Short mmCIF file of C-alpha atoms in Angstrom, two decimals:
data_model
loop_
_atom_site.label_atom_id
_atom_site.label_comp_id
_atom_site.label_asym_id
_atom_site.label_seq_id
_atom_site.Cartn_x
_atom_site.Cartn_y
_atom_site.Cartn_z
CA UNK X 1 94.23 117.56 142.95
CA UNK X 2 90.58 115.83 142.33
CA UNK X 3 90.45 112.94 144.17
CA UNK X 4 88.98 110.41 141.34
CA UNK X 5 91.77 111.53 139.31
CA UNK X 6 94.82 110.99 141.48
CA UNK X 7 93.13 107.68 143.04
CA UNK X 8 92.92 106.26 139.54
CA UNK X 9 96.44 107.34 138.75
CA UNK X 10 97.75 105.76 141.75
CA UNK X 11 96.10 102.29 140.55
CA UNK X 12 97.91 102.85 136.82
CA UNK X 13 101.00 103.52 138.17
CA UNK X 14 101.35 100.85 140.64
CA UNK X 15 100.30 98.32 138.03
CA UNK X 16 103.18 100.00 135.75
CA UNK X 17 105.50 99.55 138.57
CA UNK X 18 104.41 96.13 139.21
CA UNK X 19 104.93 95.39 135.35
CA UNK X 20 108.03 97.09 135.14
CA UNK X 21 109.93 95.95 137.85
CA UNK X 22 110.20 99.94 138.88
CA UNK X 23 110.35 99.98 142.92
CA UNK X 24 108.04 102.24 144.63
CA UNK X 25 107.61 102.81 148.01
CA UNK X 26 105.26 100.11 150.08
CA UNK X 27 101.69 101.17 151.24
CA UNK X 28 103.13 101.21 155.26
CA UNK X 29 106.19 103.21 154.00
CA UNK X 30 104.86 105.89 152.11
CA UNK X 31 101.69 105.69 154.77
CA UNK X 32 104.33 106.51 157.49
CA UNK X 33 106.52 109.04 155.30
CA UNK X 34 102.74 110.96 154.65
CA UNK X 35 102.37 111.17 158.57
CA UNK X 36 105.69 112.54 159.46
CA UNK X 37 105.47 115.51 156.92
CA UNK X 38 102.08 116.16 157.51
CA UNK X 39 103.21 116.68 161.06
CA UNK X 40 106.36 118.57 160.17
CA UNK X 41 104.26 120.69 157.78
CA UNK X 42 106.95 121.71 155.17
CA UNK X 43 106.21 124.41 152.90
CA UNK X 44 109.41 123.32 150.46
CA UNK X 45 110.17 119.42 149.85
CA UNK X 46 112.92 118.10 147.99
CA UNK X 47 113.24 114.46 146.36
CA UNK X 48 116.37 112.23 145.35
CA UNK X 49 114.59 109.78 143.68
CA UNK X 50 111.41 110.20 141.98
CA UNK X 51 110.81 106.80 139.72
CA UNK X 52 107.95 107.61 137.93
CA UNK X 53 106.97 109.96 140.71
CA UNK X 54 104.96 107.93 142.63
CA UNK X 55 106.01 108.97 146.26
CA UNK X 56 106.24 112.64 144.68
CA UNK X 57 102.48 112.13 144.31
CA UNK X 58 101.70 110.92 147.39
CA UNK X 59 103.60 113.70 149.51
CA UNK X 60 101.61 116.75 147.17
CA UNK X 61 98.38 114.90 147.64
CA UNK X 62 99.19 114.99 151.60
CA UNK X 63 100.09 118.54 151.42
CA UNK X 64 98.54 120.57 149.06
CA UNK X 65 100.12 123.62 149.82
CA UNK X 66 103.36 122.62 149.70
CA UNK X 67 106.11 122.85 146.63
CA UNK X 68 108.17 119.40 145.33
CA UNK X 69 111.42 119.19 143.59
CA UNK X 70 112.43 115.64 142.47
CA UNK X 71 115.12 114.08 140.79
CA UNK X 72 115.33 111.38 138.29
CA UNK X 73 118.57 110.33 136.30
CA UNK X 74 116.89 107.65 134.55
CA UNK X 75 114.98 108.99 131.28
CA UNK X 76 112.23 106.59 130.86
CA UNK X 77 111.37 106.90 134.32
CA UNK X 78 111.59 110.52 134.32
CA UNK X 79 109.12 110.59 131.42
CA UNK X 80 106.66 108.86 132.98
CA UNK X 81 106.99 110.58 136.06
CA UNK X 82 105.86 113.74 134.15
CA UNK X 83 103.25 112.07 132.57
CA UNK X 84 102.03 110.23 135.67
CA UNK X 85 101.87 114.00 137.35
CA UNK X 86 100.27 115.10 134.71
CA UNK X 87 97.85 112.81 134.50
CA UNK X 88 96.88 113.41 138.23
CA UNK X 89 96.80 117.05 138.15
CA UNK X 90 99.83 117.75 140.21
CA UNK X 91 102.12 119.74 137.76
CA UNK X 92 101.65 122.91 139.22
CA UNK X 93 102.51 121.76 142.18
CA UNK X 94 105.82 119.09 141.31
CA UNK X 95 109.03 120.07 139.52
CA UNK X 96 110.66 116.87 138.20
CA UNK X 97 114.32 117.49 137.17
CA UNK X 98 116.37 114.84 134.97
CA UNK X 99 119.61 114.48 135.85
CA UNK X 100 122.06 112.52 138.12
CA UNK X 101 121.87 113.66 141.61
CA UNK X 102 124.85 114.13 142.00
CA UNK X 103 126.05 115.96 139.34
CA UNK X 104 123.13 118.29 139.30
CA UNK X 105 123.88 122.49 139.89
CA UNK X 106 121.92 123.18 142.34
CA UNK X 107 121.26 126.85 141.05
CA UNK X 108 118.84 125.17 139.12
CA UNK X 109 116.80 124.38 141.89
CA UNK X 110 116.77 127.75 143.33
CA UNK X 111 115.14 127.37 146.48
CA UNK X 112 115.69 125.65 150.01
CA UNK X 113 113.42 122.92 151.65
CA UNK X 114 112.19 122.20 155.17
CA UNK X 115 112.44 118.16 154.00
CA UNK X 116 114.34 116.73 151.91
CA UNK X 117 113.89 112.74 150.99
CA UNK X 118 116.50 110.55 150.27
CA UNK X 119 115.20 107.52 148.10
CA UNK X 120 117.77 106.52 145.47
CA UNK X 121 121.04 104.64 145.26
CA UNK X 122 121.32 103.00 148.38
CA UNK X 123 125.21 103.28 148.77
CA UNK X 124 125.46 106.80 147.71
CA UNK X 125 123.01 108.01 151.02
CA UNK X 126 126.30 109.90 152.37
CA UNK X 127 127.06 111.61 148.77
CA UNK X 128 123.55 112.94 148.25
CA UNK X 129 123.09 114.15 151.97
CA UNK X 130 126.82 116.28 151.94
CA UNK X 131 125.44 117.80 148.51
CA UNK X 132 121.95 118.77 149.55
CA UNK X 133 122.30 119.52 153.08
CA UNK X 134 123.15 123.25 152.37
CA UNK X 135 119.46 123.09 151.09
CA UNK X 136 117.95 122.11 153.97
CA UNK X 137 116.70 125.24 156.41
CA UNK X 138 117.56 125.27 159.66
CA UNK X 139 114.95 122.77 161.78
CA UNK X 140 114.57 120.64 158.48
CA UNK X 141 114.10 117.54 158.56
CA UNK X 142 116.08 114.62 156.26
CA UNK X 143 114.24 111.30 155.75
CA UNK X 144 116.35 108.26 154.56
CA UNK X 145 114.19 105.23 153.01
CA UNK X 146 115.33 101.53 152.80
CA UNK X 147 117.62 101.94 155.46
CA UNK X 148 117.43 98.42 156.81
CA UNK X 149 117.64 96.89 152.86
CA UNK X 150 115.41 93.82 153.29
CA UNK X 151 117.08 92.83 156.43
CA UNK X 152 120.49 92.91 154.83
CA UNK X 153 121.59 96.17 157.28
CA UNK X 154 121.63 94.22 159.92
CA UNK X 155 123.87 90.77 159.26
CA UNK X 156 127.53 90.47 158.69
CA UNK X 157 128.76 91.33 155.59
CA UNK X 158 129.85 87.63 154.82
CA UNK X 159 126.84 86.51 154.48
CA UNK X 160 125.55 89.39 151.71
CA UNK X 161 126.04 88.52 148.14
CA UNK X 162 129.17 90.39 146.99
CA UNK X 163 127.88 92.06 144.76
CA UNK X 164 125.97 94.38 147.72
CA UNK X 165 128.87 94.41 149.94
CA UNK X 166 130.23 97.82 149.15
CA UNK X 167 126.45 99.72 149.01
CA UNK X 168 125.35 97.46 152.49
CA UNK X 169 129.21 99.00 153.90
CA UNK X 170 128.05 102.50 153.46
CA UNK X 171 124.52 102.81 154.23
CA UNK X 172 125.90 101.34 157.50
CA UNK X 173 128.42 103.84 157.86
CA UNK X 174 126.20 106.89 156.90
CA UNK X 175 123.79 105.15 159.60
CA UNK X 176 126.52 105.29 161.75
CA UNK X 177 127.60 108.66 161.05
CA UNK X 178 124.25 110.42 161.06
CA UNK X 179 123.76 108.89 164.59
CA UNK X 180 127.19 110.84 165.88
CA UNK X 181 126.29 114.26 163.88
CA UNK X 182 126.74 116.91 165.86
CA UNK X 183 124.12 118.64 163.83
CA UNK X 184 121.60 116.45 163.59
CA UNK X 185 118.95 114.52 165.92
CA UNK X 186 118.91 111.32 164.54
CA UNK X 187 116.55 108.18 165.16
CA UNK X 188 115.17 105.54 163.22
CA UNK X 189 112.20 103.75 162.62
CA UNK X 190 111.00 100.38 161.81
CA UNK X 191 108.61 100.56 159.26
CA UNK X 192 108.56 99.84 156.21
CA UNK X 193 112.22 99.34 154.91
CA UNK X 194 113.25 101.38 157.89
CA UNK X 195 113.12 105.07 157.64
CA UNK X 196 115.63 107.01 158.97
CA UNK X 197 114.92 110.49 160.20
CA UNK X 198 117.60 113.12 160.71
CA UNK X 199 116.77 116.52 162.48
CA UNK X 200 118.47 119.53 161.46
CA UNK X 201 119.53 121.57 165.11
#
C-alpha cells in the first residue's frame, strides 16, 4: 500500500470514528497488537470485528505479505470498511465478510489462520473463540482486545451498572477459562484495554 495514501486514510477514518461514535482501537493498542504479529509473522489473519476496518488496515499495512479475513455484522460499518480499504489500496490484500459472527459458515472462509483477533461483542469472547478455534493452525496465536473493559474487569460486579453485568460475568469467565486451557498458553497484557494473548500448543 503507498504510504501517502493509507496515512491519509487513517486520518479520515479516525475523524469518522470520532464523529460517529464507531470505537476503534487506541494508538498504544493497535501499536502493541502491530508488534506482536509482526513478531509472530502470520501468513493468514482472521478478524471478529472489523468496524470500518480500521485495525484490518493497520495489521495489512504491518504485514504486507500477509492475507486478512474480517467480519462485520453491522451494514453501515461494513460499507465503509470496504470503502475505507479501498480507498487505501488494501483490497487485494483484505476480505471483509458481512455477517454475524456467529452465525457465519465458515466454508465461506475457506482457509485457516496463524492469528486470529477477537475484537467484537465483549460478552460473546467464549462463543466466537469455540467457533473459530478449529481455524486456528497449530502454534497460532488468539489475541483478545478490551479484556480489562475500562477498568470494569477488575471490580465486583455490584458496583457495574446492570446493564454490563452479564457481558463483565463472561469475559471474566472466558479470562478465567483461557488461563486453565489445557491447550493454550495464556498471558495477558496491560496495554491498552488489556490484550489477552492465547497460544495454541
Amino acid at each position: 500500500m503507498d504510504n501517502e495514501r493509507f496515512e491519509n486514510t487513517i486520518a479520515d477514518m479516525k475523524i469518522y470514528a470520532r464523529e460517529n461514535h464507531v470505537p476503534i482501537m487506541e494508538d498504544e493498542g493497535i501499536s502493541q497488537l502491530t508488534a506482536l504479529l509482526i513478531e509472530q509473522q502470520p501468513a493468514a489473519i482472521l478478524e471478529i470485528g472489523s468496524a470500518i476496518g480500521f485495525s484490518a488496515l493497520k495489521m495489512a499495512k504491518a504485514l504486507p505479505d500477509a492475507l486478512i479475513d474480517t467480519i462485520e455484522r453491522d451494514e453501515v460499518r461494513y460499507s465503509k470498511a470496504r470503502e475505507y480499504i479501498q480507498e487505501a489500496g488494501g483490497q487485494e490484500q483484505i476480505r471483509v465478510f458481512q455477517a454475524d459472527a456467529l452465525e457465519l459458515d465458515l466454508s465461506l472462509l475457506n482457509r485457516s489462520y496463524d492469528a486470529i483477533f477477537i475484537d467484537a461483542a465483549k460478552g460473546q469472547y467464549e462463543r466466537f473463540f469455540e467457533k473459530y478455534e478449529v481455524l486456528l493452525n497449530s502454534g497460532g496465536i488468539v489475541y483478545c482486545d478490551n479484556m480489562h473493559m475500562h477498568g470494569m474487569s477488575s471490580v465486583p460486579l455490584t458496583e457495574i451498572p446492570r446493564r454490563k453485568r452479564t457481558m463483565i460475568r463472561n469475559l471474566k469467565k472466558f479470562k478465567e477459562t483461557m488461563m486453565e486451557h489445557a491447550q493454550y498458553e495464556t498471558k495477558l497484557l496491560d496495554i491498552g484495554d488489556g490484550i489477552m494473548i492465547c497460544k495454541k500448543r
